[in-house]
XYZ file of C-alpha atoms in Angstrom:
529
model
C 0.000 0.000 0.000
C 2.789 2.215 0.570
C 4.716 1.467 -2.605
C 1.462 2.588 -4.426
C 0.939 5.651 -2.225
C 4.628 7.001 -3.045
C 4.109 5.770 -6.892
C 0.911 7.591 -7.096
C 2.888 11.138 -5.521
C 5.737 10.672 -7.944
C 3.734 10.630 -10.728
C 1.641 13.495 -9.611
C 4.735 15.156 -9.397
C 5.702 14.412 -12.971
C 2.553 15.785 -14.133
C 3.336 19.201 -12.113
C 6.018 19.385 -13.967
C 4.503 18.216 -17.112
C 1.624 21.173 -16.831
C 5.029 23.424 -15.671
C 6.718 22.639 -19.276
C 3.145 22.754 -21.226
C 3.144 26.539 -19.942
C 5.934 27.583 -21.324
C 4.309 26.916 -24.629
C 1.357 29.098 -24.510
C 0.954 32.450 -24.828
C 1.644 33.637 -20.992
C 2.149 37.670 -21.959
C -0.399 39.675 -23.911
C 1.459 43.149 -25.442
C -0.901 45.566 -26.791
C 0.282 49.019 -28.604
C -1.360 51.762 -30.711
C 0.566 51.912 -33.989
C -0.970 54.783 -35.799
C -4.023 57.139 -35.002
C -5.666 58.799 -37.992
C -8.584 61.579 -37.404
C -11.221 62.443 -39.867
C -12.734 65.662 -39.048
C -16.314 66.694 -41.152
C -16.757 62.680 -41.851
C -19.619 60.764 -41.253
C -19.864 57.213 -41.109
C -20.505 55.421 -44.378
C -19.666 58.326 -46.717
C -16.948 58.454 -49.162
C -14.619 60.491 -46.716
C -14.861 58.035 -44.421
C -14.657 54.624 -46.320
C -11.282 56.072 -47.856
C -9.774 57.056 -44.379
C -10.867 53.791 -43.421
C -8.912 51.866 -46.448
C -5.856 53.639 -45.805
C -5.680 53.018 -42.197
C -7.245 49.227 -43.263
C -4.034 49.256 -45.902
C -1.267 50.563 -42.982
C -2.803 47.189 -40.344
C -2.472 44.914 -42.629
C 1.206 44.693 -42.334
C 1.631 44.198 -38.466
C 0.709 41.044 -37.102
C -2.511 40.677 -34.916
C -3.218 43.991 -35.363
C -6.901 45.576 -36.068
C -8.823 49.137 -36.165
C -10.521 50.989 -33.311
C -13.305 53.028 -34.443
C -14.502 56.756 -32.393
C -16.833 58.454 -33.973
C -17.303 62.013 -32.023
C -20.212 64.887 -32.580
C -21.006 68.399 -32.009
C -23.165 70.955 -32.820
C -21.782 74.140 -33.795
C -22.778 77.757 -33.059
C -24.389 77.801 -36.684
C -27.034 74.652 -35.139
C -25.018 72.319 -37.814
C -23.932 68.966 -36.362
C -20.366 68.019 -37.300
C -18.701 64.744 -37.168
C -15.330 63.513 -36.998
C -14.007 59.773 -36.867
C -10.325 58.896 -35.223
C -8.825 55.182 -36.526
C -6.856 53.802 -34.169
C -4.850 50.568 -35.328
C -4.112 48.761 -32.473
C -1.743 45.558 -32.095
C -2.386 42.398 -29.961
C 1.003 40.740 -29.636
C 1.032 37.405 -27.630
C 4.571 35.515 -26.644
C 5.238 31.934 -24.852
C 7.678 31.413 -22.618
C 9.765 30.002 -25.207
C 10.019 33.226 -27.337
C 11.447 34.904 -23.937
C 13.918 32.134 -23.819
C 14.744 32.609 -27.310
C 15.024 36.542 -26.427
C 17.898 38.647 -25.552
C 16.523 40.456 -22.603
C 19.832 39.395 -20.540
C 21.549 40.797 -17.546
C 20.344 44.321 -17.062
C 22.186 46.354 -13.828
C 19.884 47.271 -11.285
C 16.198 45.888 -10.358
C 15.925 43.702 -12.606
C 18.359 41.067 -12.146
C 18.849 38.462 -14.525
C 15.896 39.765 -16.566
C 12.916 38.350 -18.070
C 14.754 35.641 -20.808
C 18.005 34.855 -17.576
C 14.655 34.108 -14.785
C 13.119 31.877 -17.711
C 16.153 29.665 -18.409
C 16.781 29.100 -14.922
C 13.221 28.210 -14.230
C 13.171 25.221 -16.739
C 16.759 24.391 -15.661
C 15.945 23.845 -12.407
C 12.779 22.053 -13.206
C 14.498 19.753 -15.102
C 17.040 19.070 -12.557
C 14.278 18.426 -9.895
C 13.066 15.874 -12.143
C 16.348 14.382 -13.003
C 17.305 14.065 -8.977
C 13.522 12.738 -8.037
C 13.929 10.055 -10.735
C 17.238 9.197 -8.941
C 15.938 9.253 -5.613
C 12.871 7.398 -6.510
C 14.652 4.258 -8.380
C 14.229 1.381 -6.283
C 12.934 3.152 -2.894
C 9.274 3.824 -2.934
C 8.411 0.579 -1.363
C 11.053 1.625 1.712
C 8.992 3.076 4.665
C 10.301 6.960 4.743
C 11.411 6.404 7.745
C 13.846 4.579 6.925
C 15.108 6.060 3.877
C 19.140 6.095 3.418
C 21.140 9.191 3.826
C 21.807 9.443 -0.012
C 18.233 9.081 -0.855
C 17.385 11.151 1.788
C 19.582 14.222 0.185
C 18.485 13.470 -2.699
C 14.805 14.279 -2.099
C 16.279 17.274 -0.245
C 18.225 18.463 -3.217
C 14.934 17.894 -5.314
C 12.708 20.251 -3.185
C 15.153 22.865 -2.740
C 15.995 23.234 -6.310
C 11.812 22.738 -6.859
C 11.529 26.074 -4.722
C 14.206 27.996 -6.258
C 12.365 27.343 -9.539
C 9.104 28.576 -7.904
C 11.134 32.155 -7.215
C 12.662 31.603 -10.514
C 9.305 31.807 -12.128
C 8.502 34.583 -9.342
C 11.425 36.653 -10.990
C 10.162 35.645 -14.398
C 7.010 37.305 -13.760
C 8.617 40.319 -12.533
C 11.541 40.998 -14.818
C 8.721 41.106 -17.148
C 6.389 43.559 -15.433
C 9.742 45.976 -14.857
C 11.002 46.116 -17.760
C 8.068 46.520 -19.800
C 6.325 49.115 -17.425
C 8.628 50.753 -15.273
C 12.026 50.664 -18.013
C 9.632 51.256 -20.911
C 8.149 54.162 -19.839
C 11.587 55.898 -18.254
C 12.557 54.858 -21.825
C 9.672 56.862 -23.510
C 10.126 60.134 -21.104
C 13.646 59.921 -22.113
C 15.440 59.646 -18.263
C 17.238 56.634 -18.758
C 19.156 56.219 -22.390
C 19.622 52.542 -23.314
C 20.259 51.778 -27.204
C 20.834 47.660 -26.320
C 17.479 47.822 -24.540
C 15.617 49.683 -27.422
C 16.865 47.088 -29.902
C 15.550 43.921 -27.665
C 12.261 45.356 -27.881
C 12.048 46.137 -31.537
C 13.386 42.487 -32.001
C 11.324 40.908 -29.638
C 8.476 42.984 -29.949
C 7.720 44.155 -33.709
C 10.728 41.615 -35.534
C 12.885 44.748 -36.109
C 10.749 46.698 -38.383
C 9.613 49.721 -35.957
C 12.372 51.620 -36.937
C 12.679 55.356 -35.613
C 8.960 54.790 -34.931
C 9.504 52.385 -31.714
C 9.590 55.462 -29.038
C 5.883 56.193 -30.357
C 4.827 52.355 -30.621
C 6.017 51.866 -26.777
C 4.572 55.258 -25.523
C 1.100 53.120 -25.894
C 2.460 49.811 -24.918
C 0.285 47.776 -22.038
C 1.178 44.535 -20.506
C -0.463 41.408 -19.342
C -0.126 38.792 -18.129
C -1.779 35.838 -18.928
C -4.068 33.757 -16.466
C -2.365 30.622 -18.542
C 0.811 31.473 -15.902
C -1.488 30.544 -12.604
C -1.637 27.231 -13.346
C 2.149 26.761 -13.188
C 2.557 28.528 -10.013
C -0.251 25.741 -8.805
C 1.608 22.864 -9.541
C 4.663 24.166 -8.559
C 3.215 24.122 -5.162
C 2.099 20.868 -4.943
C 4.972 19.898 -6.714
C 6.544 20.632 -3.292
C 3.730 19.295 -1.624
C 4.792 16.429 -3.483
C 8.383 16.029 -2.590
C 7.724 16.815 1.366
C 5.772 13.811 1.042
C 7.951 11.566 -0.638
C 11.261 12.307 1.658
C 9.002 12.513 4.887
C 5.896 10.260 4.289
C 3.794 13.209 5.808
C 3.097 15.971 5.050
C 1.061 18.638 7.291
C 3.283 18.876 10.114
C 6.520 19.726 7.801
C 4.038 22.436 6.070
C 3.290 23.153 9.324
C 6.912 24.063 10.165
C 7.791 25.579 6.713
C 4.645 28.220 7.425
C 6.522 28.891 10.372
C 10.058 29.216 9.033
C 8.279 31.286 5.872
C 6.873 33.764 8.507
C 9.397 34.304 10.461
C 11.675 34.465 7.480
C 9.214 37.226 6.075
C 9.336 39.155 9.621
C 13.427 39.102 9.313
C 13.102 41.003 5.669
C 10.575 43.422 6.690
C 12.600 44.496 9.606
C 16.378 44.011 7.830
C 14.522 46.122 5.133
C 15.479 49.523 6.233
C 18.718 48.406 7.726
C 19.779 47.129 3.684
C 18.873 50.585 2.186
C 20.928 52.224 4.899
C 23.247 49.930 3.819
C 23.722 50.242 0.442
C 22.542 54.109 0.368
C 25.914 54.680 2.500
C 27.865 53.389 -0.215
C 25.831 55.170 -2.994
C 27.144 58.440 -5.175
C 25.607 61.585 -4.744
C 23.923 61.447 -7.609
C 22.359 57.870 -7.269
C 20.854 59.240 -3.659
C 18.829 62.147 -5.580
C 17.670 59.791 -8.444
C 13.711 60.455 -7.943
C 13.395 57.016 -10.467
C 15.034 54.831 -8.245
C 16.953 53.202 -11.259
C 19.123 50.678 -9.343
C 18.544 48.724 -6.427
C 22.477 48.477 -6.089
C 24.566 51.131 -6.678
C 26.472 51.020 -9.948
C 29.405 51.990 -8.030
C 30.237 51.408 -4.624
C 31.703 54.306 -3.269
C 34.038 53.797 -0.289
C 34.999 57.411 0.069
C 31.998 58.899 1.786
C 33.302 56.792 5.010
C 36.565 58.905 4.806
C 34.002 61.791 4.166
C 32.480 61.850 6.787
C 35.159 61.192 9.483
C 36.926 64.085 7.787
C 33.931 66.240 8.693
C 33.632 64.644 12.630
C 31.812 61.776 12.785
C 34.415 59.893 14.754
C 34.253 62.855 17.514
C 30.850 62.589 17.078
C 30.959 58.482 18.057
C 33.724 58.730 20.628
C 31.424 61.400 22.750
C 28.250 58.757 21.798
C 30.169 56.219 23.105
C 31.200 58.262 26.548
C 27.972 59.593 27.148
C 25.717 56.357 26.889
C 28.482 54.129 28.942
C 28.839 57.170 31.702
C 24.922 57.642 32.200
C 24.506 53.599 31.990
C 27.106 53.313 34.626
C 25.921 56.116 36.868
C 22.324 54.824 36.512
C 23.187 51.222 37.460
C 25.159 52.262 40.484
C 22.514 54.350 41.714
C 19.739 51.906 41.033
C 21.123 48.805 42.109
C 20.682 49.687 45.817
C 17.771 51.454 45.706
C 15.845 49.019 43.728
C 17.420 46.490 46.505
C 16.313 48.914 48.925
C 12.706 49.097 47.396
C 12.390 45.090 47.408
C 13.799 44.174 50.683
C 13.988 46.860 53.251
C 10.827 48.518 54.958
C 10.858 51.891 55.972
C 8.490 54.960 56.534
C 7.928 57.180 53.230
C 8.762 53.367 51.314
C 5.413 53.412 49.184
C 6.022 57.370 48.888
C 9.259 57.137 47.034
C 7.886 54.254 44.544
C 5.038 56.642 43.461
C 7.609 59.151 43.030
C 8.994 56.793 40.916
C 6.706 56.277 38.648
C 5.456 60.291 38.844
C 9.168 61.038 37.854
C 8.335 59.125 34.383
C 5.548 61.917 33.568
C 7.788 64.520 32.830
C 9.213 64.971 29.340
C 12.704 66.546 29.148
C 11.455 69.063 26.674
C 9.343 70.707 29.710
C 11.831 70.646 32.227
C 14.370 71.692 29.443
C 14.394 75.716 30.577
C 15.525 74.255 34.328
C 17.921 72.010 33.134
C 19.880 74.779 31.103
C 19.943 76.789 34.509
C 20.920 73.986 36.618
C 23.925 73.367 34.522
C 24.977 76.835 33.920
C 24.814 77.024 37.926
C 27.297 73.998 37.879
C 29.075 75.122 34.944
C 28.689 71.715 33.330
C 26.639 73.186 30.391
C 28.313 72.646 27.249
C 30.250 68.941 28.069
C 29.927 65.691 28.275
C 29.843 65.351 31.811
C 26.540 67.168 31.816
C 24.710 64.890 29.340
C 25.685 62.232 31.277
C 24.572 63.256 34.383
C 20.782 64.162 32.962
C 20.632 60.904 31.133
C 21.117 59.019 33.941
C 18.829 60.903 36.040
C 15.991 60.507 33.583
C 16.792 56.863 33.019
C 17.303 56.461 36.708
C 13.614 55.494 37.552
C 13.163 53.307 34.833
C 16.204 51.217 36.141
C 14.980 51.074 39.646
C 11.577 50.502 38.852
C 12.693 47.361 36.520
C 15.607 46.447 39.026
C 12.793 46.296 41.745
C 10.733 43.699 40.027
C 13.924 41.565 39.585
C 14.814 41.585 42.917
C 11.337 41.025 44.142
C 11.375 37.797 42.044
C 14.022 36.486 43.774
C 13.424 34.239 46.843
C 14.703 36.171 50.222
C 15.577 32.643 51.731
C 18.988 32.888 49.631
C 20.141 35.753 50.953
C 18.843 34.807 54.927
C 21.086 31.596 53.939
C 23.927 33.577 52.956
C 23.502 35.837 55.935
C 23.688 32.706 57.965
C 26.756 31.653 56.581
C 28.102 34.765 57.618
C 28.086 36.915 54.676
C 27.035 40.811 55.379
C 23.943 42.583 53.673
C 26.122 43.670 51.075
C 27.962 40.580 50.951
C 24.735 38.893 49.867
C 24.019 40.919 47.615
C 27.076 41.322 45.599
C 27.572 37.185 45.859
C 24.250 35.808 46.093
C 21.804 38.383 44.241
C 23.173 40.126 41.858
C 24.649 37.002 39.830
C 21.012 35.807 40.304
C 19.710 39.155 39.046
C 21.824 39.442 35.917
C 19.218 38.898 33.510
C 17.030 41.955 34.579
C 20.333 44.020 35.145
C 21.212 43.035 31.658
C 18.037 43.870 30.398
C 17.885 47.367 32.503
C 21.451 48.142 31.399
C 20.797 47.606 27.648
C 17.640 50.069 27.600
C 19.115 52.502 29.576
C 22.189 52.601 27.260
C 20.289 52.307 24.040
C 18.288 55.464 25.645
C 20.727 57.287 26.400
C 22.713 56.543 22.994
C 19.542 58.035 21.000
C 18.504 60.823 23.397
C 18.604 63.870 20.749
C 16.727 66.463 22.713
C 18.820 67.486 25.191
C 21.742 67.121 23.503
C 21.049 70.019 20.937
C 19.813 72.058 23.583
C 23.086 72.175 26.386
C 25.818 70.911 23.353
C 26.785 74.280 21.254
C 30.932 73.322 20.787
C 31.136 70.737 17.685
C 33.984 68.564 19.404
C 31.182 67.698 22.142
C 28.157 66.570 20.103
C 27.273 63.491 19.798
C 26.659 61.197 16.884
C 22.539 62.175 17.033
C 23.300 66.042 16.723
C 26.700 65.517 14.936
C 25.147 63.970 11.809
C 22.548 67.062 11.691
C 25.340 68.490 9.601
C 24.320 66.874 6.629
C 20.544 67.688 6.598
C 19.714 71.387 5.831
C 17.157 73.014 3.774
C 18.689 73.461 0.821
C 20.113 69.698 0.859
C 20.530 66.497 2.117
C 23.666 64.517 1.484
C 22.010 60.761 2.028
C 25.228 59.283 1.630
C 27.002 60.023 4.181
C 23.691 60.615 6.471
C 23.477 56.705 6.046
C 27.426 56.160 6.024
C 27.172 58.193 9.593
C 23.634 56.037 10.353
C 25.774 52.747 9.821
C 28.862 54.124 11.597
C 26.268 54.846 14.387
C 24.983 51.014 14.851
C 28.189 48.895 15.472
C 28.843 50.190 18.892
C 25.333 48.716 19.942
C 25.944 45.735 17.676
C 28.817 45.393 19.629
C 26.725 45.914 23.045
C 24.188 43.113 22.051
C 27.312 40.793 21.149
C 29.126 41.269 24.197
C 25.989 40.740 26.711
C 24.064 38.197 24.663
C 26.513 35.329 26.371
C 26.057 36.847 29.919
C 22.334 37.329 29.399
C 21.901 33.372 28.116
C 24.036 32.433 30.911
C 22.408 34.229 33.733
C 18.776 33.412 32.233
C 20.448 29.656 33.510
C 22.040 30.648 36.467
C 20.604 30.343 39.784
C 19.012 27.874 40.569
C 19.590 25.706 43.907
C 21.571 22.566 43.415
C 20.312 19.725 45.384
């Protein structure tokens, strides 16, 4: 029963691939274009005006291919009461093509978007396709009456291989269908309004399009060109799916839990690009010339030319000042806040006192203000301690505004913890502090992790204050340094992103450095016995 079960998948899977192949023989792209418009003003239908407007136009279709004659007839009365009548002959053109004349095309590598283009996505489509049926054949020979779970390692990759080359030829086709939608809408039409110049291009499309005989007429043929595409397509994309289907099945001999897990993986995999997303154009706009930054068309994805410069650029114009005082402020404020906070919040989950529940709504009261209101007081208070203008400053007032976030998330740690390990320590002989410098705080270091990475991320992008108190250029940091290159008149993007990039590694660097404490005090702790 088995053997028949796996027989009857693989041959479903041959005829996927079957209805895959018969696709690529019918027409999956419908062009249409206007090649000529002809208006006929004081004719009426049927007269001799019009029947010899209409052979001439008639005369002009008959040489394109698929091509036939719109008829508008429009009327008015004029200010004399006399109506008046004029036709307009529009020959239009229905071109259809397979997926075997864009194989047969030259539409080949073209820099930017596009990729491989539309005839590079279509070759590697059937390529793969035929390889997934070459390695399934191989896989198949002499193991579909073996129970899949207890397939050999060889035939085991080889069923792998076969469904990961099956889905690259499902985003092959993907790509297909998009090379083809760019470069006939998007290229075409920067082609027509004349911001992009590309001879090579203009010649695929007469070739591929009207078999060379536009001639210096092609820019007016394309102006009208529309695109579609075909619903013949769909059914590919449908067995290419159960194609899949198809070879989960035959390596695993189930199938809804592993499409269970590859929903999963697919999700998450689409969270990672949509929040990567920004991070790659900061990316690759850092690295971008001035002029590909302003390009309102958006004409390459990648830029033609990487230009390593604008990180010299920029840290001749500062930007390294700019990091180093980043860099001092965040780690003096984080340090000053955890100091502070750690005994307070121990304070807050251990001690009782008069004025206890007082202070904790003080606490949270504290987290009502915004430094822009208290900004006027602030400059005061500094110019009384003459720490306006200077690092020291900033760090001070970030780590008093961060200060009851840290004690208030410090408390809640502590509270967590079971008092018994400390009155056991205390027992042992160790001091209050002495318990909890050696019991609690190693227990603690998840939440102090935690605490510590906010309040230095917080105090790393706190922007405010900064261009408030900071008026000397060696002092800024990197959030008011990089100001520099947004004004009204311009913004350089390049090395706003160059500086943007700069700006991330030392909290890249943060997460790296903690992530091994935080996974080994999120283990830590517990009592051996």
């Amino acid at each position: 029963m088995s053997k028949k079960k796996n027989l009857a998948v693989l041959i479903l899977c041959f005829c996927c691939m079957a209805v895959v192949l018969a696709t690529f023989a019918l027409p999956l792209v419908t062009f249409k274009t206007d090649i000529y418009v002809k208006r006929s003003a004081n004719t009426f239908v049927g007269d001799e005006k019009y029947l010899e407007a209409k052979a001439e136009v008639g005369a002009l279709a008959a040489e394109y291919e698929g091509s036939y004659i719109e008829e508008a007839v429009t009327e008015r009365v004029n200010s004399k009461g006399v109506t008046t009548s004029m036709v307009t002959f529009t020959v239009k053109e229905t071109i259809t093509r397979s997926g075997f004349d864009f194989m047969k095309a030259s539409f080949g590598y073209e820099p930017g978007m596009t990729g491989i283009g539309a005839t590079g996505s279509a070759h590697a489509w059937l390529f793969l396709l035929l390889i997934c049926l070459a390695l399934l054949l191989w896989g198949s020979c002499g193991t579909l009456a073996t129970p899949r779970g207890e397939l050999s390692a060889k035939t085991d990759k080889l069923y792998l291989l076969a469904g990961v080359t099956a889905l690259f030829a499902a985003i092959a086709a993907h790509a297909f269908v998009r090379a083809i939608i760019y470069t006939f809408s998007r290229q075409v039409d920067l082609l027509v309004g004349g911001h992009i110049q590309n001879e090579a291009l203009l010649a695929d499309l007469n070739t591929f399009l009207y078999h060379g005989k536009a001639g210096d007429s092609l820019l007016d043929l394309l102006k009208g060109l529309t695109v579609k595409i075909n619903w013949s397509i769909t059914p590919a994309f449908i067995a290419m799916l159960v194609l899949l289907c198809g070879i989960t099945y035959l390596r695993y001999g189930k199938l809804k839990d592993t499409l269970v897990r590859g929903a999963l993986y697919l999700f998450v995999i689409i969270v990672c690009i949509f929040i990567l997303y920004p991070f790659y154009v900061m990316l690759i706009t850092a690295f971008r010339s001035n002029a590909e930054t302003t390009d309102m068309y958006f004409l390459n994805m990648l830029p033609t030319q990487w230009v390593w410069s604008n990180l010299k650029d920029i840290c001749d114009r500062g930007v390294l000042q700019y990091l180093l005082n980043s860099v001092l402020l965040a780690t003096g404020a984080t340090a000053i806040a955890m100091v502070c906070g750690i005994p307070a919040a121990y304070a807050m989950a251990r001690m009782r006192f008069k004025g206890r529940n007082l202070f904790l709504g003080f606490v949270i009261m504290s987290q009502m203000f915004s430094p822009v209101v208290l900004l006027v007081g602030i400059s005061q208070l500094m110019n009384t301690l003459h720490l306006n203008d200077s690092i020291i400053g900033l760090m001070l007032i970030n780590a008093a505004f961060n200060q009851a976030f840290a004690i208030w998330l410090l408390r809640g740690t502590f509270v967590s913890i079971s008092p018994e390990m400390e009155q056991a320590a205390c027992i042992d002989g160790c001091s209050t502090v002495g318990a909890l410098w050696n019991i609690l705080l190693p227990m603690a270091a998840p939440g102090i992790v935690t605490t510590l990475i906010f309040v230095f991320i917080n105090s790393w992008n706190e922007y405010t204050i900064s261009t408030v108190l900071i008026s000397t250029p060696s002092n800024k940091p990197i959030t008011v340094g990089i100001t520099q290159f947004s004004s009204f008149n311009m913004i350089e993007w390049q090395y706003l992103f160059a500086s943007a990039l700069l700006a991330t590694i030392p909290v890249i660097i943060l997460f790296m450095c903690i992530e091994k404490h935080l996974a080994e005090g999120l283990t830590s702790g517990g009592v051996k016995g």
